Amino acid sequence: MRIDVTTRLVYDLPAETHMLALVQAARTADQSILSERLVVAPESLAEEVDGEGLRWLRGQIGGRLELTYTATIDNGARRLLPPSAVQVSRSDLPLAVLPYLLPSRFCPSDLFLRFAAREFGPHGDGVARVMAVADWIAAHVDYVAGVSTAESDAAHTFTLRAGVCRDFAHLGITLCRALGIPARAVSCYAVDLDPPDFHAVMEVFLGHDWWLVDLTRLAPVEGLVRIGHGRDAADIAFLTTDGPCELVQQQIAATATPG
Amino acid sequence: MRIDVTTRLVYDLPAETHMLALVQAARTADQSILSERLVVAPESLAEEVDGEGLRWLRGQIGGRLELTYTATIDNGARRLLPPSAVQVSRSDLPLAVLPYLLPSRFCPSDLFLRFAAREFGPHGDGVARVMAVADWIAAHVDYVAGVSTAESDAAHTFTLRAGVCRDFAHLGITLCRALGIPARAVSCYAVDLDPPDFHAVMEVFLGHDWWLVDLTRLAPVEGLVRIGHGRDAADIAFLTTDGPCELVQQQIAATATPG
Amino acid sequence: MRIDVTTRLVYDLPAETHMLALVQAARTADQSILSERLVVAPESLAEEVDGEGLRWLRGQIGGRLELTYTATIDNGARRLLPPSAVQVSRSDLPLAVLPYLLPSRFCPSDLFLRFAAREFGPHGDGVARVMAVADWIAAHVDYVAGVSTAESDAAHTFTLRAGVCRDFAHLGITLCRALGIPARAVSCYAVDLDPPDFHAVMEVFLGHDWWLVDLTRLAPVEGLVRIGHGRDAADIAFLTTDGPCELVQQQIAATATPG
Amino acid sequence: MRIDVTTRLVYDLPAETHMLALVQAARTADQSILSERLVVAPESLAEEVDGEGLRWLRGQIGGRLELTYTATIDNGARRLLPPSAVQVSRSDLPLAVLPYLLPSRFCPSDLFLRFAAREFGPHGDGVARVMAVADWIAAHVDYVAGVSTAESDAAHTFTLRAGVCRDFAHLGITLCRALGIPARAVSCYAVDLDPPDFHAVMEVFLGHDWWLVDLTRLAPVEGLVRIGHGRDAADIAFLTTDGPCELVQQQIAATATPG
């Protein structure tokens, strides 16, 4: 799918601070950036691409920050999780994938071993288990803004049974890891997301590849543009500053464009 | 049922300390103490009975504590929760019962409102809901020693899906309170408990009376001798000291006796 | 001090619900209600006074609730914690005071035994320790709105080092209990509180009496009108409903009045 | 320093399970493995070295596992943190170091921003701050076995004020990250550790290099042999299995050898 993305972020930074931003479409094998334009004022942020194609904007900045990003991305045919994808054992996973089996700040999978085994163990391997996790979350957790905070982890969401996209992703990731399925968080732009915003989804490793799954079911996987991935939301904050930082404006749009 | 209880506790207290013990059968309307004998050495603990019939032993003590309690109790016919007992509204409950609707140290019922309503709300009022809670716990939580600690609250048990009698009681109490049903923890002696030990059960207020429910299903309600009740385990510790205290011996026996 | 209190609360209740309110000045020995007037529309709330003088308004209610409470209270000379008040041992405390030594939902004092002993143990008994706790909180915790939630307990505040009046009270109560000093939460009206609001303070039991301590240092103890007390904020919510409830207006005023 | 390491691990695995072990000295620039021998029975574990020199043993295994590892390592002159090492800003850190600024499962540094700034902010940059953190932990946390569990994170240790080596490392890492100093956990062998065991220490990134710091002060940094590093203990478990696994024997020795 060909997708037009427009992002406009305006912040007031009362004091000079170091800033880290992760808002541009990733340079990964599963999407092509057909065109893009980034305008930052003041111009003190510099881009650096890491080994996995994530594009970090960094620099020291103060006063009024205005960041405008427009891009057209072809995300190919984002493939749906194939029914035949199998779960790979801890002994056979690529070493680089192993960390995504481990608990992280917002995904304390070590606490969920018994629940995951009882609830999803009988569902067989791989895709069937991931689908069972996705169905369970859809059936048991409500999408509600305001009940979770930036501190909420998956255990909190599991108890409260409510949250937003990042909470859904964290709970899904946690349950998959507890089942021995590597899982990570992906920040993205999403066509048709209402209201438009940054989105967070889960990505699972099955059959020697990563697969995107939107546990909120608010945005079709085919309309996602990948920004960043990490162990959980802590790794892929779209903006991080050392000092205070006040949001003035945030506008995001992602629309499918005839190809 | 007529029940013989024998308790022998031996502790070493390296330094003089204030001690609080709650081990004797309560003087409540639902049981008669036919005979009893308490031997404490040294003799520095004194009994005081509170307004609800709980018998507190208190005093300053040091060195080797030996406490032997033998009693024969008639617990009448401990009644099973009657199918007709109805849930009483917050406006109509006796004021003294209201605290048992509120969250406590180990029963954070405020976090479970959504889960409880979703899972047990459709089961109608009163007894049916309590039965649904008891069935849910029996189906979803494993009785396992060593996974919980003295710090574990019901949210921890809800995530871990395993615990011992006090964890079962805390989770049941939490879910009942989240449903608007007053619930409290009861410490007791239990006939046929294997291995013999102090036991913890839940008590719910329905139809203007309190009803005992053993969520572990390890001991029949008919064989319980009530020691204490409170908001949760924090209120009814069988032994509390300010200073260090080393267990030397703990022997408990509760047996039904003819006649 | 003679204090005029005016409270006006307006809520919208989309559905009939049971309501519990605790907003009137308590009928306790330490204050006299010289005059008061409560107007509630609709008139379905009835007052019931518990054994400790707390005045509970209860009833079933729906639609628009308007509650206006005006009162003139003489709180005598709210006494400051006397330097000579001593700590009473667990063995000698009135039985009714013992629960205030125990951990509660928002005051997990069992986790703070080591910290409290290390930090405040050397400060001697009783008043000196309470003063040390109050000074420590003033020096280490910032009064900041928006960092805590209705779920935050004292361990959260201890880590975050910020909170509002209820968080300050919870942390103080927790530390006092960990030191063996009974402590409870008190909801009150406070002269000179800016902005005017319900206030929460700590009350400690020393030398056979209860003493009010405002850990936020925002309101002089002499200007407090007592509404309710309990183990922590869970026990003294000024408004509780089973169903949804939307705040329309809340106005509170407490002013010292000559003579 | 030249160090002889001997490790013998014996486990019973009632069922076939995938196993991951991380027990061999790392192949990193700061140490040379002069000789080593690994004997595993059954022989189903295979070694794979990751991009950072960590050596993972993986395989499917069942029955009785016996693993014996003997090695002589020259760890050069493990350098002490130099007084001149400066803190590197978020904008200038190598991208690969950025994750060590972020919160992880056992190091929720996001909760400690205010505490860290208040307590250690005034200590200037870099080394002085790390030293202040180390001194603070030495002064405020007791080394005590049995108070923490495998679930305990740094917030728990911060409240309890007690723990073992992994808890000390987690708390130090958490505080350093909250100060903007990248920090990670290192598993190692330690000369003179009493009783001998695997050890966990903190490693901080200052002045463009990583520096080891033992917050327990139980083992001199000069006597450490590096095994693994990661965001926290979750990343560097010395043994992970999918199924049950019973410890039969664990023997560890690390001794300085003339050289």
PDB file of N, CA, C and O in Angstrom, chain C residues 51-87:
ATOM      1  N   GLY C  51     -20.182   4.922  65.617  1.00  0.00           N
ATOM      2  CA  GLY C  51     -19.762   4.918  67.018  1.00  0.00           C
ATOM      3  C   GLY C  51     -18.646   5.899  67.319  1.00  0.00           C
ATOM      4  O   GLY C  51     -18.401   6.246  68.480  1.00  0.00           O
ATOM      5  N   GLU C  52     -17.980   6.384  66.291  1.00  0.00           N
ATOM      6  CA  GLU C  52     -16.896   7.327  66.531  1.00  0.00           C
ATOM      7  C   GLU C  52     -17.260   8.755  66.125  1.00  0.00           C
ATOM      8  O   GLU C  52     -16.395   9.621  66.041  1.00  0.00           O
ATOM      9  N   GLY C  53     -18.539   8.980  65.831  1.00  0.00           N
ATOM     10  CA  GLY C  53     -18.994  10.338  65.560  1.00  0.00           C
ATOM     11  C   GLY C  53     -18.934  10.752  64.104  1.00  0.00           C
ATOM     12  O   GLY C  53     -19.197  11.907  63.757  1.00  0.00           O
ATOM     13  N   LEU C  54     -18.598   9.819  63.201  1.00  0.00           N
ATOM     14  CA  LEU C  54     -18.582  10.150  61.778  1.00  0.00           C
ATOM     15  C   LEU C  54     -20.006  10.077  61.233  1.00  0.00           C
ATOM     16  O   LEU C  54     -20.778   9.206  61.619  1.00  0.00           O
ATOM     17  N   ARG C  55     -20.304  11.004  60.360  1.00  0.00           N
ATOM     18  CA  ARG C  55     -21.688  11.164  59.914  1.00  0.00           C
ATOM     19  C   ARG C  55     -21.810  10.771  58.444  1.00  0.00           C
ATOM     20  O   ARG C  55     -21.401  11.507  57.561  1.00  0.00           O
ATOM     21  N   TRP C  56     -22.405   9.629  58.235  1.00  0.00           N
ATOM     22  CA  TRP C  56     -22.519   9.070  56.900  1.00  0.00           C
ATOM     23  C   TRP C  56     -23.864   9.431  56.295  1.00  0.00           C
ATOM     24  O   TRP C  56     -24.908   9.214  56.899  1.00  0.00           O
ATOM     25  N   LEU C  57     -23.829   9.977  55.095  1.00  0.00           N
ATOM     26  CA  LEU C  57     -25.050  10.237  54.336  1.00  0.00           C
ATOM     27  C   LEU C  57     -25.181   9.111  53.324  1.00  0.00           C
ATOM     28  O   LEU C  57     -24.258   8.851  52.559  1.00  0.00           O
ATOM     29  N   ARG C  58     -26.321   8.447  53.333  1.00  0.00           N
ATOM     30  CA  ARG C  58     -26.485   7.325  52.417  1.00  0.00           C
ATOM     31  C   ARG C  58     -27.849   7.360  51.750  1.00  0.00           C
ATOM     32  O   ARG C  58     -28.816   7.896  52.314  1.00  0.00           O
ATOM     33  N   GLY C  59     -27.956   6.750  50.603  1.00  0.00           N
ATOM     34  CA  GLY C  59     -29.254   6.665  49.947  1.00  0.00           C
ATOM     35  C   GLY C  59     -29.110   6.322  48.482  1.00  0.00           C
ATOM     36  O   GLY C  59     -28.001   6.265  47.944  1.00  0.00           O
ATOM     37  N   GLN C  60     -30.241   6.088  47.859  1.00  0.00           N
ATOM     38  CA  GLN C  60     -30.261   5.810  46.434  1.00  0.00           C
ATOM     39  C   GLN C  60     -30.630   7.103  45.730  1.00  0.00           C
ATOM     40  O   GLN C  60     -31.567   7.795  46.150  1.00  0.00           O
ATOM     41  N   ILE C  61     -29.935   7.425  44.669  1.00  0.00           N
ATOM     42  CA  ILE C  61     -30.095   8.744  44.093  1.00  0.00           C
ATOM     43  C   ILE C  61     -29.761   8.696  42.613  1.00  0.00           C
ATOM     44  O   ILE C  61     -29.001   7.849  42.168  1.00  0.00           O
ATOM     45  N   GLY C  62     -30.376   9.603  41.849  1.00  0.00           N
ATOM     46  CA  GLY C  62     -30.103   9.664  40.417  1.00  0.00           C
ATOM     47  C   GLY C  62     -30.358  11.070  39.899  1.00  0.00           C
ATOM     48  O   GLY C  62     -30.900  11.915  40.607  1.00  0.00           O
ATOM     49  N   GLY C  63     -29.930  11.343  38.704  1.00  0.00           N
ATOM     50  CA  GLY C  63     -30.110  12.661  38.108  1.00  0.00           C
ATOM     51  C   GLY C  63     -29.116  13.660  38.634  1.00  0.00           C
ATOM     52  O   GLY C  63     -27.939  13.373  38.800  1.00  0.00           O
ATOM     53  N   ARG C  64     -29.583  14.871  38.926  1.00  0.00           N
ATOM     54  CA  ARG C  64     -28.706  15.933  39.399  1.00  0.00           C
ATOM     55  C   ARG C  64     -28.702  15.970  40.921  1.00  0.00           C
ATOM     56  O   ARG C  64     -29.768  16.136  41.526  1.00  0.00           O
ATOM     57  N   LEU C  65     -27.553  15.794  41.522  1.00  0.00           N
ATOM     58  CA  LEU C  65     -27.441  15.917  42.974  1.00  0.00           C
ATOM     59  C   LEU C  65     -26.870  17.278  43.317  1.00  0.00           C
ATOM     60  O   LEU C  65     -25.823  17.681  42.793  1.00  0.00           O
ATOM     61  N   GLU C  66     -27.554  17.981  44.207  1.00  0.00           N
ATOM     62  CA  GLU C  66     -27.005  19.246  44.714  1.00  0.00           C
ATOM     63  C   GLU C  66     -26.928  19.166  46.228  1.00  0.00           C
ATOM     64  O   GLU C  66     -27.943  18.938  46.890  1.00  0.00           O
ATOM     65  N   LEU C  67     -25.750  19.345  46.745  1.00  0.00           N
ATOM     66  CA  LEU C  67     -25.555  19.225  48.190  1.00  0.00           C
ATOM     67  C   LEU C  67     -24.883  20.508  48.682  1.00  0.00           C
ATOM     68  O   LEU C  67     -23.800  20.876  48.211  1.00  0.00           O
ATOM     69  N   THR C  68     -25.547  21.178  49.617  1.00  0.00           N
ATOM     70  CA  THR C  68     -24.967  22.389  50.193  1.00  0.00           C
ATOM     71  C   THR C  68     -24.888  22.227  51.703  1.00  0.00           C
ATOM     72  O   THR C  68     -25.892  21.914  52.354  1.00  0.00           O
ATOM     73  N   TYR C  69     -23.716  22.432  52.223  1.00  0.00           N
ATOM     74  CA  TYR C  69     -23.501  22.262  53.662  1.00  0.00           C
ATOM     75  C   TYR C  69     -22.846  23.523  54.203  1.00  0.00           C
ATOM     76  O   TYR C  69     -21.798  23.947  53.713  1.00  0.00           O
ATOM     77  N   THR C  70     -23.508  24.131  55.165  1.00  0.00           N
ATOM     78  CA  THR C  70     -22.895  25.293  55.821  1.00  0.00           C
ATOM     79  C   THR C  70     -22.882  25.017  57.319  1.00  0.00           C
ATOM     80  O   THR C  70     -23.841  24.475  57.870  1.00  0.00           O
ATOM     81  N   ALA C  71     -21.788  25.378  57.952  1.00  0.00           N
ATOM     82  CA  ALA C  71     -21.682  25.090  59.379  1.00  0.00           C
ATOM     83  C   ALA C  71     -20.698  26.039  60.039  1.00  0.00           C
ATOM     84  O   ALA C  71     -19.810  26.593  59.395  1.00  0.00           O
ATOM     85  N   THR C  72     -20.930  26.270  61.310  1.00  0.00           N
ATOM     86  CA  THR C  72     -19.956  26.997  62.127  1.00  0.00           C
ATOM     87  C   THR C  72     -19.493  26.044  63.223  1.00  0.00           C
ATOM     88  O   THR C  72     -20.314  25.490  63.956  1.00  0.00           O
ATOM     89  N   ILE C  73     -18.186  25.835  63.252  1.00  0.00           N
ATOM     90  CA  ILE C  73     -17.616  24.847  64.183  1.00  0.00           C
ATOM     91  C   ILE C  73     -16.618  25.540  65.093  1.00  0.00           C
ATOM     92  O   ILE C  73     -15.817  26.369  64.648  1.00  0.00           O
ATOM     93  N   ASP C  74     -16.671  25.196  66.366  1.00  0.00           N
ATOM     94  CA  ASP C  74     -15.610  25.627  67.287  1.00  0.00           C
ATOM     95  C   ASP C  74     -14.715  24.400  67.506  1.00  0.00           C
ATOM     96  O   ASP C  74     -15.159  23.422  68.100  1.00  0.00           O
ATOM     97  N   ASN C  75     -13.495  24.479  67.006  1.00  0.00           N
ATOM     98  CA  ASN C  75     -12.615  23.312  67.171  1.00  0.00           C
ATOM     99  C   ASN C  75     -11.753  23.441  68.417  1.00  0.00           C
ATOM    100  O   ASN C  75     -10.718  22.785  68.524  1.00  0.00           O
ATOM    101  N   GLY C  76     -12.209  24.254  69.351  1.00  0.00           N
ATOM    102  CA  GLY C  76     -11.500  24.420  70.617  1.00  0.00           C
ATOM    103  C   GLY C  76     -10.128  24.973  70.333  1.00  0.00           C
ATOM    104  O   GLY C  76      -9.936  25.777  69.421  1.00  0.00           O
ATOM    105  N   ALA C  77      -9.212  24.604  71.122  1.00  0.00           N
ATOM    106  CA  ALA C  77      -7.837  24.940  70.787  1.00  0.00           C
ATOM    107  C   ALA C  77      -7.218  23.647  70.310  1.00  0.00           C
ATOM    108  O   ALA C  77      -6.841  22.801  71.113  1.00  0.00           O
ATOM    109  N   ARG C  78      -7.216  23.424  69.003  1.00  0.00           N
ATOM    110  CA  ARG C  78      -6.561  22.210  68.487  1.00  0.00           C
ATOM    111  C   ARG C  78      -5.154  22.187  69.030  1.00  0.00           C
ATOM    112  O   ARG C  78      -4.340  23.063  68.752  1.00  0.00           O
ATOM    113  N   ARG C  79      -4.910  21.218  69.799  1.00  0.00           N
ATOM    114  CA  ARG C  79      -3.644  21.181  70.514  1.00  0.00           C
ATOM    115  C   ARG C  79      -2.528  20.676  69.609  1.00  0.00           C
ATOM    116  O   ARG C  79      -2.700  19.760  68.832  1.00  0.00           O
ATOM    117  N   LEU C  80      -1.383  21.283  69.739  1.00  0.00           N
ATOM    118  CA  LEU C  80      -0.215  20.812  69.020  1.00  0.00           C
ATOM    119  C   LEU C  80       0.348  19.623  69.784  1.00  0.00           C
ATOM    120  O   LEU C  80       0.183  19.500  70.999  1.00  0.00           O
ATOM    121  N   LEU C  81       0.975  18.764  69.068  1.00  0.00           N
ATOM    122  CA  LEU C  81       1.606  17.570  69.633  1.00  0.00           C
ATOM    123  C   LEU C  81       2.543  17.988  70.773  1.00  0.00           C
ATOM    124  O   LEU C  81       3.510  18.718  70.558  1.00  0.00           O
ATOM    125  N   PRO C  82       2.259  17.570  72.007  1.00  0.00           N
ATOM    126  CA  PRO C  82       3.095  18.015  73.133  1.00  0.00           C
ATOM    127  C   PRO C  82       4.421  17.266  73.160  1.00  0.00           C
ATOM    128  O   PRO C  82       4.453  16.061  72.911  1.00  0.00           O
ATOM    129  N   PRO C  83       5.496  17.952  73.448  1.00  0.00           N
ATOM    130  CA  PRO C  83       6.831  17.336  73.418  1.00  0.00           C
ATOM    131  C   PRO C  83       6.942  16.121  74.321  1.00  0.00           C
ATOM    132  O   PRO C  83       7.785  15.260  74.119  1.00  0.00           O
ATOM    133  N   SER C  84       6.067  16.035  75.290  1.00  0.00           N
ATOM    134  CA  SER C  84       6.215  14.961  76.281  1.00  0.00           C
ATOM    135  C   SER C  84       5.426  13.702  75.935  1.00  0.00           C
ATOM    136  O   SER C  84       5.508  12.696  76.641  1.00  0.00           O
ATOM    137  N   ALA C  85       4.652  13.740  74.853  1.00  0.00           N
ATOM    138  CA  ALA C  85       3.806  12.578  74.553  1.00  0.00           C
ATOM    139  C   ALA C  85       4.665  11.372  74.199  1.00  0.00           C
ATOM    140  O   ALA C  85       5.525  11.446  73.333  1.00  0.00           O
ATOM    141  N   VAL C  86       4.450  10.259  74.866  1.00  0.00           N
ATOM    142  CA  VAL C  86       5.299   9.082  74.680  1.00  0.00           C
ATOM    143  C   VAL C  86       4.621   8.025  73.811  1.00  0.00           C
ATOM    144  O   VAL C  86       3.409   7.998  73.661  1.00  0.00           O
ATOM    145  N   GLN C  87       5.456   7.185  73.263  1.00  0.00           N
ATOM    146  CA  GLN C  87       4.984   6.086  72.438  1.00  0.00           C
ATOM    147  C   GLN C  87       4.489   4.959  73.344  1.00  0.00           C
ATOM    148  O   GLN C  87       5.153   4.586  74.308  1.00  0.00           O
TER     149      GLN C  87
END
